[in-house]
Amino acid sequence: MSDDQGSPRVNSARLKNYLGAGHPVRVTGKVLNFSDDETHLLMEAPDGGKIKVLLPPPPQTHGVTDTFVEIVGTVVDASTIKHMVCINMGSDLDLNLVNQAIELSFDSKFRGRLF
Amino acid sequence: MSYYTGSQSLPAGRSIYPATVQQLLRARQKHTQSKFYIDGMELDMVTCVAHLVQIGPYHDNSGRAYFVEDGSAGRLRVSQFSWSESNPLLEGSLKEHIYVRVMGRLKNFNGKNQLIAVHIRPVLDMHEPFFHCLEAMVAFVSRQKRISLSAHTAPTMSRSPRVTQQHTTPMQTDSGTDGYFTPQASWADFENMPELGEIDRLTLLDHHSDEHLHNPEFVQEPSLPSQSPPLSSTSPPLEANNLPSLLRDPYSALSSLQRDIIIKIQENAPLFPTGVPIKALYMRIGRSTDCDSELKIRQAIEEMMEDGLLYSTIDENHFKMKD
């Protein structure tokens, strides 16, 4: 992850705004399923959108063990990110709360001052 | 959700300010020994919930260095100096790529802000990072509102005298003689206003603005709408469709008479440095609320003095509002 730039927390609707941004984003969501070859997984973003996460090839491990995770990664396209780091977030997370916090963080009152 | 402060307790009167990494990195000091400031707000102890990205040993092995991110900005270095007081429950529980809550104070090393941790612990409830985001927003908005309200209610006075004949207002007394209280009247004229028994007759005839009641050397410019208390909840919600206002009207528990008294004292405080006289309050309030008794006003004032909202100044007939 970048040492001097942030990795803003986004939902699926805002993902496309960071295409080619040069720094990673964070997506918190619910793991829906893994692909058979475990090259990618599908997750549900806080706003209900679906995001595909490209997983690192072996011998690297993706570290996904919980139902809810936060994936830090670079945006590949409007619905795909490339995994860099995974933070396991347990088995119980209110995605509506997460989405509200995300949307509020983009409010002009806070953007650039807090986030 | 409670904050675990570890082995150190906070001195009385101190508070912990919830902040994001971006705020902590942007905080500035006036000089190396002064406190840090963010957007004009002084910081003492701060708390932050962030992703523990990297754990590193302190360069002389006297402590540990942690690097955290919360997505708002770059990476914040958190230094924890002494391992002698480490909590055995925590040792080993801090690992990379988990969320942690850190409490500590800012320091600047080589031009970059770092957090000197009083306490650092793993987050157990995964709602806590989002709770912290929202809490930081609330704290930020609250501080901004307090700053803007204190600037908004600061006394404002125009130094240009407004002395014209057109503001002359006739007042009739019992005897039928007309007296004119003109803007040229002095402060002494106001102090020598007729006693309350004659107020009704005087106020009934005054349908114009209240300018003549002021010290004619100054013109008051009310800084807030006169119909609501100065500190009413006029703050807009964070989002118009979802969240409630962050500030409640602190005077909602007062009666309408008490609210009027508070408003008039606030509005006229700049004109009466030694306290707003009760006669001025009666002249203003008696007319607008049909309250024809000094007793009711005095009783309302005494109740508010007992509640700590007002206090008397030079004597029992002059009042100021408590900050």
Coordinates of C-alpha atoms in Angstrom, one line a residue:
Chain A
M1 CA 0.0 0.0 0.0
S2 CA 1.1 3.5 -0.7
D3 CA 2.9 5.3 2.1
D4 CA 1.7 8.8 1.4
Q5 CA -1.7 8.3 -0.3
G6 CA -4.7 6.9 1.3
S7 CA -6.8 3.9 0.3
P8 CA -10.4 5.3 0.4
R9 CA -13.2 3.0 1.5
V10 CA -15.7 2.7 -1.3
N11 CA -18.8 0.8 -2.4
S12 CA -19.5 -0.7 -5.8
A13 CA -21.1 2.6 -7.1
R14 CA -17.9 4.6 -6.4
L15 CA -15.4 2.0 -7.6
K16 CA -15.3 3.3 -11.1
N17 CA -14.1 6.7 -9.9
Y18 CA -10.8 5.1 -8.8
L19 CA -10.0 3.4 -12.1
G20 CA -6.4 4.2 -12.9
A21 CA -6.1 6.3 -9.7
G22 CA -2.7 4.8 -8.9
H23 CA -3.6 4.0 -5.3
P24 CA -5.6 1.2 -3.8
V25 CA -9.1 1.3 -2.5
R26 CA -10.8 -0.5 0.4
V27 CA -14.0 -2.5 -0.1
T28 CA -15.8 -4.0 2.8
G29 CA -18.3 -6.6 2.0
K30 CA -19.6 -10.1 2.3
V31 CA -17.9 -13.0 0.6
L32 CA -20.5 -14.7 -1.6
N33 CA -18.4 -17.5 -3.2
F34 CA -15.0 -18.5 -4.5
S35 CA -14.3 -19.5 -8.0
D36 CA -13.5 -23.2 -8.5
D37 CA -9.9 -22.5 -9.2
E38 CA -9.7 -19.9 -6.4
T39 CA -8.4 -17.3 -8.8
H40 CA -11.1 -14.9 -7.8
L41 CA -14.0 -14.5 -5.4
L42 CA -17.3 -12.7 -5.6
M43 CA -18.3 -10.3 -2.8
E44 CA -21.3 -8.2 -2.1
A45 CA -20.4 -4.5 -1.6
P46 CA -22.1 -2.5 1.2
D47 CA -24.5 -0.9 -1.4
G48 CA -25.6 -4.3 -2.6
G49 CA -23.4 -4.3 -5.8
K50 CA -21.3 -7.3 -6.7
I51 CA -17.6 -7.0 -6.9
K52 CA -15.1 -9.5 -8.3
V53 CA -11.8 -9.8 -6.4
L54 CA -8.8 -11.2 -8.2
L55 CA -6.9 -13.3 -5.8
P56 CA -3.1 -13.7 -5.8
P57 CA -1.7 -16.8 -7.4
P58 CA 0.0 -19.4 -5.2
P59 CA 2.2 -19.5 -3.2
Q60 CA 0.8 -16.3 -2.0
T61 CA -2.3 -16.6 0.2
H62 CA -5.4 -14.4 0.1
G63 CA -6.0 -14.7 3.8
V64 CA -9.8 -14.7 3.4
T65 CA -11.3 -16.8 6.3
D66 CA -14.4 -14.9 7.4
T67 CA -17.7 -14.2 5.9
F68 CA -17.2 -10.4 6.0
V69 CA -13.9 -9.0 4.8
E70 CA -12.3 -5.8 3.8
I71 CA -10.2 -6.1 0.7
V72 CA -7.6 -3.5 -0.1
G73 CA -6.7 -3.5 -3.7
T74 CA -6.3 -1.7 -7.0
V75 CA -9.3 -1.1 -9.3
V76 CA -9.1 -3.1 -12.4
D77 CA -12.5 -2.1 -13.8
A78 CA -15.8 -0.8 -12.6
S79 CA -16.6 -4.1 -10.8
T80 CA -13.3 -5.8 -10.3
I81 CA -10.4 -5.1 -7.9
K82 CA -7.1 -6.9 -7.5
H83 CA -6.4 -8.2 -4.0
M84 CA -3.5 -6.8 -2.1
V85 CA -4.5 -7.2 1.5
C86 CA -7.4 -8.8 3.3
I87 CA -8.7 -7.9 6.7
N88 CA -11.2 -10.4 8.1
M89 CA -14.2 -8.8 9.6
G90 CA -16.0 -11.7 11.3
S91 CA -19.3 -13.2 10.6
D92 CA -21.7 -10.4 11.6
L93 CA -21.5 -7.0 10.0
D94 CA -24.2 -4.4 9.3
L95 CA -23.5 -3.5 5.7
N96 CA -26.1 -0.8 5.7
L97 CA -24.1 0.9 8.5
V98 CA -20.9 0.5 6.5
N99 CA -22.6 2.0 3.4
Q100 CA -23.9 4.9 5.4
A101 CA -20.5 5.6 6.8
I102 CA -19.0 5.4 3.3
E103 CA -21.5 7.8 1.8
L104 CA -21.1 10.2 4.6
S105 CA -17.3 10.2 4.2
F106 CA -17.8 11.5 0.7
D107 CA -19.9 14.4 2.0
S108 CA -18.3 17.7 1.1
K109 CA -18.2 18.7 4.8
F110 CA -15.8 15.9 5.5
R111 CA -14.0 15.1 2.2
G112 CA -10.5 16.5 2.3
R113 CA -10.7 17.3 6.0
L114 CA -11.4 14.0 7.6
F115 CA -11.3 11.6 4.7
Chain B
M1 CA -18.8 0.9 23.6
S2 CA -16.3 1.9 26.2
Y3 CA -12.7 3.0 25.8
Y4 CA -10.1 0.9 27.4
T5 CA -7.4 3.1 28.7
G6 CA -5.1 0.5 30.0
S7 CA -3.1 1.2 33.1
Q8 CA -3.1 5.0 32.7
S9 CA -6.1 7.0 33.8
L10 CA -6.8 10.4 32.3
P11 CA -6.4 13.5 34.4
A12 CA -9.7 15.1 35.3
G13 CA -10.9 17.6 32.7
R14 CA -9.1 15.9 29.8
S15 CA -10.9 14.5 26.9
I16 CA -10.1 12.1 24.1
Y17 CA -10.7 13.4 20.6
P18 CA -11.7 10.9 18.0
A19 CA -9.8 11.6 14.8
T20 CA -8.9 10.1 11.5
V21 CA -5.4 9.4 10.3
Q22 CA -5.7 12.3 7.8
Q23 CA -6.6 14.7 10.7
L24 CA -3.7 13.4 12.7
L25 CA -1.2 13.8 9.9
R26 CA -2.5 17.3 9.1
A27 CA -2.4 18.6 12.7
R28 CA 0.0 21.4 13.2
Q29 CA 1.8 23.0 16.2
K30 CA 2.5 26.7 16.6
H31 CA 5.9 25.7 18.0
T32 CA 7.6 22.5 19.2
Q33 CA 6.3 22.7 22.8
S34 CA 2.8 23.7 22.0
K35 CA -0.3 21.6 21.6
F36 CA -1.4 20.4 18.2
Y37 CA -4.3 22.0 16.4
I38 CA -6.6 20.7 13.7
D39 CA -8.9 23.2 11.9
G40 CA -8.5 25.6 14.9
M41 CA -9.2 22.9 17.4
E42 CA -6.7 22.2 20.1
L43 CA -5.8 18.5 20.6
D44 CA -4.7 16.8 23.7
M45 CA -5.3 13.1 23.8
V46 CA -6.6 11.5 20.6
T47 CA -8.0 8.2 19.6
C48 CA -8.0 6.5 16.2
V49 CA -9.3 3.2 14.9
A50 CA -7.2 2.0 11.9
H51 CA -5.9 -0.9 10.0
L52 CA -2.6 -2.1 11.5
V53 CA -0.5 -2.5 8.4
Q54 CA 2.9 -3.1 9.7
I55 CA 4.6 -3.9 13.0
G56 CA 8.2 -3.0 13.4
P57 CA 10.6 -2.9 16.3
Y58 CA 11.7 0.4 17.7
H59 CA 15.2 1.1 16.4
D60 CA 16.8 0.7 19.8
N61 CA 14.4 -2.1 20.9
S62 CA 13.0 0.0 23.7
G63 CA 9.5 -0.2 22.3
R64 CA 7.5 -1.0 19.2
A65 CA 6.5 1.0 16.1
Y66 CA 3.2 0.3 14.4
F67 CA 2.1 1.7 11.1
V68 CA -1.6 2.2 10.7
E69 CA -3.9 3.4 7.9
D70 CA -7.6 4.0 7.9
G71 CA -7.9 4.9 4.2
S72 CA -8.3 8.6 4.8
A73 CA -4.7 9.5 4.1
G74 CA -1.3 7.9 4.2
R75 CA 0.3 5.9 6.9
L76 CA 0.6 7.0 10.5
R77 CA 3.4 5.8 12.7
V78 CA 2.4 4.8 16.2
S79 CA 5.1 4.5 18.7
Q80 CA 4.7 2.6 22.0
F81 CA 7.8 3.1 24.2
S82 CA 7.7 0.9 27.2
W83 CA 7.1 -2.8 27.1
S84 CA 7.5 -3.1 30.9
E85 CA 3.8 -2.1 31.3
S86 CA 2.6 -4.2 28.5
N87 CA -0.6 -6.0 29.1
P88 CA -0.1 -9.7 28.9
L89 CA -3.5 -10.1 27.4
L90 CA -2.5 -7.9 24.5
E91 CA 1.0 -9.3 23.9
G92 CA 0.7 -11.5 20.9
S93 CA -2.8 -10.3 20.0
L94 CA -1.5 -7.4 17.9
K95 CA -0.7 -8.7 14.4
E96 CA -0.7 -7.2 11.0
H97 CA -3.9 -6.7 9.0
I98 CA -6.3 -6.3 11.8
Y99 CA -8.1 -3.2 13.1
V100 CA -6.8 -1.6 16.2
R101 CA -7.8 1.3 18.4
V102 CA -5.0 3.6 19.5
M103 CA -5.1 6.3 22.1
G104 CA -2.2 8.7 22.6
R105 CA -0.7 12.1 21.9
L106 CA 0.7 13.5 18.8
K107 CA 4.4 14.3 18.4
N108 CA 6.3 15.7 15.5
F109 CA 9.5 13.9 14.5
N110 CA 11.5 15.2 11.5
G111 CA 8.5 17.1 10.2
K112 CA 6.1 14.3 10.3
N113 CA 3.4 13.7 12.9
Q114 CA 3.5 10.5 14.9
L115 CA 1.3 9.1 17.6
I116 CA 2.8 8.3 20.9
A117 CA 0.5 5.5 22.1
V118 CA -0.8 5.4 25.7
H119 CA -2.7 2.3 24.7
I120 CA -3.3 0.2 21.7
R121 CA -5.6 -2.8 21.5
P122 CA -7.2 -5.0 18.8
V123 CA -10.7 -4.2 17.7
L124 CA -13.1 -7.0 18.6
D125 CA -16.4 -5.7 17.2
M126 CA -16.0 -5.0 13.5
H127 CA -18.5 -2.2 13.7
E128 CA -16.0 -0.2 15.7
P129 CA -14.1 1.2 12.7
F130 CA -17.3 2.5 11.2
F131 CA -18.5 3.8 14.6
H132 CA -15.2 5.6 14.9
C133 CA -15.7 7.2 11.4
L134 CA -19.1 8.5 12.4
E135 CA -17.8 9.6 15.8
A136 CA -15.0 11.5 14.2
M137 CA -17.6 13.2 12.0
V138 CA -19.8 14.1 14.9
A139 CA -16.9 15.4 17.0
F140 CA -15.7 17.5 14.0
V141 CA -19.1 19.0 13.3
S142 CA -19.7 19.7 17.0
R143 CA -16.5 21.5 17.4
Q144 CA -17.1 23.5 14.2
K145 CA -20.5 24.4 15.4
R146 CA -19.2 25.5 18.7
I147 CA -16.6 27.6 17.0
S148 CA -19.0 29.2 14.7
L149 CA -21.6 29.8 17.4
S150 CA -19.2 31.5 19.7
A151 CA -18.1 33.7 16.8
H152 CA -21.8 34.3 15.8
T153 CA -22.9 35.4 19.3
A154 CA -19.9 37.6 19.9
P155 CA -21.1 41.2 20.5
T156 CA -21.3 43.3 17.4
M157 CA -21.7 47.0 17.6
S158 CA -21.8 49.7 15.0
R159 CA -20.1 52.8 16.1
S160 CA -22.0 55.1 13.8
P161 CA -24.6 56.9 15.7
R162 CA -28.1 56.9 14.2
V163 CA -29.6 60.1 15.6
T164 CA -32.4 61.4 13.5
Q165 CA -35.7 63.0 14.3
Q166 CA -37.6 60.3 12.4
H167 CA -37.0 57.9 15.2
T168 CA -38.7 60.0 17.7
T169 CA -41.5 58.2 19.3
P170 CA -44.2 59.9 21.3
M171 CA -45.0 58.6 24.7
Q172 CA -48.0 59.7 26.8
T173 CA -48.1 59.7 30.5
D174 CA -51.0 59.6 32.8
S175 CA -51.3 63.3 33.1
G176 CA -51.7 63.6 29.3
T177 CA -48.5 65.5 28.7
D178 CA -46.5 64.2 25.8
G179 CA -43.0 63.3 26.3
Y180 CA -40.6 62.5 23.5
F181 CA -37.9 59.9 24.0
T182 CA -35.6 60.8 21.2
P183 CA -32.5 59.1 20.1
Q184 CA -30.6 62.0 21.3
A185 CA -31.6 61.0 24.8
S186 CA -28.7 60.0 27.0
W187 CA -28.1 56.9 29.0
A188 CA -29.3 58.8 32.0
D189 CA -32.7 59.2 30.5
F190 CA -33.1 55.5 30.1
E191 CA -32.0 54.9 33.7
N192 CA -34.7 57.4 34.8
M193 CA -37.5 55.7 33.0
P194 CA -40.9 55.8 34.7
E195 CA -41.6 53.2 37.3
L196 CA -43.4 50.1 36.2
G197 CA -46.9 51.3 37.1
E198 CA -46.7 53.6 34.1
I199 CA -45.0 51.2 31.7
D200 CA -48.3 50.0 30.1
R201 CA -49.2 53.4 29.0
L202 CA -45.7 54.1 27.6
T203 CA -45.3 50.8 25.8
L204 CA -48.7 50.8 24.2
L205 CA -47.9 53.9 22.2
D206 CA -44.5 52.6 20.9
H207 CA -45.2 50.7 17.8
H208 CA -41.9 51.4 16.2
S209 CA -38.6 49.7 16.5
D210 CA -36.8 49.5 19.8
E211 CA -33.9 51.7 18.8
H212 CA -34.8 54.5 21.2
L213 CA -34.3 52.1 24.2
H214 CA -30.7 51.7 23.3
N215 CA -27.8 53.9 24.3
P216 CA -28.0 56.3 21.3
E217 CA -24.3 56.2 20.8
F218 CA -24.5 52.7 19.6
V219 CA -26.7 50.8 17.3
Q220 CA -27.2 47.2 18.1
E221 CA -27.0 44.8 15.2
P222 CA -28.7 41.6 16.4
S223 CA -26.6 38.7 15.3
L224 CA -29.4 36.2 15.5
P225 CA -33.1 36.2 14.7
S226 CA -34.9 37.7 17.6
Q227 CA -37.6 35.1 17.7
S228 CA -35.4 32.3 18.8
P229 CA -32.8 31.9 21.4
P230 CA -29.3 32.6 20.2
L231 CA -28.2 29.0 20.8
S232 CA -31.1 27.3 19.2
S233 CA -30.7 24.3 17.1
T234 CA -30.5 25.9 13.7
S235 CA -27.8 23.5 12.6
P236 CA -28.7 21.6 9.4
P237 CA -28.6 17.9 9.6
L238 CA -25.7 16.1 8.2
E239 CA -27.8 14.7 5.4
A240 CA -31.1 16.3 4.8
N241 CA -32.9 13.1 4.3
N242 CA -31.5 10.9 7.0
L243 CA -29.8 12.1 10.1
P244 CA -31.2 14.3 12.9
S245 CA -29.7 17.7 13.8
L246 CA -26.7 17.3 15.9
L247 CA -27.5 20.2 18.3
R248 CA -30.6 20.4 20.5
D249 CA -32.0 23.8 21.6
P250 CA -30.5 24.2 25.1
Y251 CA -33.4 26.4 26.1
S252 CA -36.2 24.1 25.1
A253 CA -37.0 23.5 28.7
L254 CA -37.6 27.1 29.4
S255 CA -40.9 28.9 29.4
S256 CA -41.6 31.4 26.7
L257 CA -41.1 34.2 29.1
Q258 CA -37.7 32.9 30.2
R259 CA -36.7 32.4 26.6
D260 CA -37.7 36.0 25.8
I261 CA -35.6 37.2 28.8
I262 CA -32.6 35.2 27.6
I263 CA -32.9 36.5 24.1
K264 CA -33.2 40.1 25.3
I265 CA -30.2 39.8 27.6
Q266 CA -28.2 38.3 24.8
E267 CA -29.1 41.0 22.4
N268 CA -28.5 43.9 24.7
A269 CA -25.5 42.6 26.6
P270 CA -23.1 44.6 24.4
L271 CA -24.9 47.8 25.3
F272 CA -24.8 47.2 29.1
P273 CA -21.3 46.1 30.1
T274 CA -22.3 46.1 33.7
G275 CA -25.4 44.0 33.1
V276 CA -28.7 44.4 31.5
P277 CA -31.0 46.3 33.8
I278 CA -34.3 44.8 34.6
K279 CA -36.1 47.9 33.5
A280 CA -34.8 47.4 30.0
L281 CA -36.1 43.8 30.1
Y282 CA -39.5 44.9 31.2
M283 CA -39.7 47.6 28.5
R284 CA -39.0 45.0 25.9
I285 CA -40.7 42.0 27.1
G286 CA -43.7 43.6 28.8
R287 CA -44.7 45.0 25.4
S288 CA -44.4 41.8 23.4
T289 CA -45.7 39.2 25.8
D290 CA -48.4 41.2 27.6
C291 CA -46.7 40.5 30.8
D292 CA -47.5 43.4 32.9
S293 CA -45.8 42.6 36.1
E294 CA -42.2 43.0 37.1
L295 CA -42.8 40.2 39.5
K296 CA -43.3 37.6 36.8
I297 CA -40.1 38.7 35.1
R298 CA -38.2 38.8 38.3
Q299 CA -39.4 35.4 39.2
A300 CA -38.4 34.0 35.9
I301 CA -35.0 35.6 36.2
E302 CA -34.5 34.2 39.7
E303 CA -35.4 30.7 38.4
M304 CA -32.9 31.0 35.7
M305 CA -30.3 32.2 38.2
E306 CA -30.9 29.1 40.3
D307 CA -30.5 27.0 37.1
G308 CA -27.2 28.8 36.4
L309 CA -28.3 30.5 33.2
L310 CA -28.1 34.1 34.6
Y311 CA -26.3 35.9 37.3
S312 CA -26.6 39.4 38.8
T313 CA -23.8 41.8 38.4
I314 CA -23.5 45.2 40.0
D315 CA -26.7 44.9 42.0
E316 CA -29.9 42.8 42.1
N317 CA -31.3 44.7 39.1
H318 CA -28.6 44.0 36.5
F319 CA -28.1 40.7 34.9
K320 CA -25.8 38.9 32.5
M321 CA -25.9 35.5 30.9
K322 CA -23.5 32.8 32.0
D323 CA -21.2 31.6 29.2

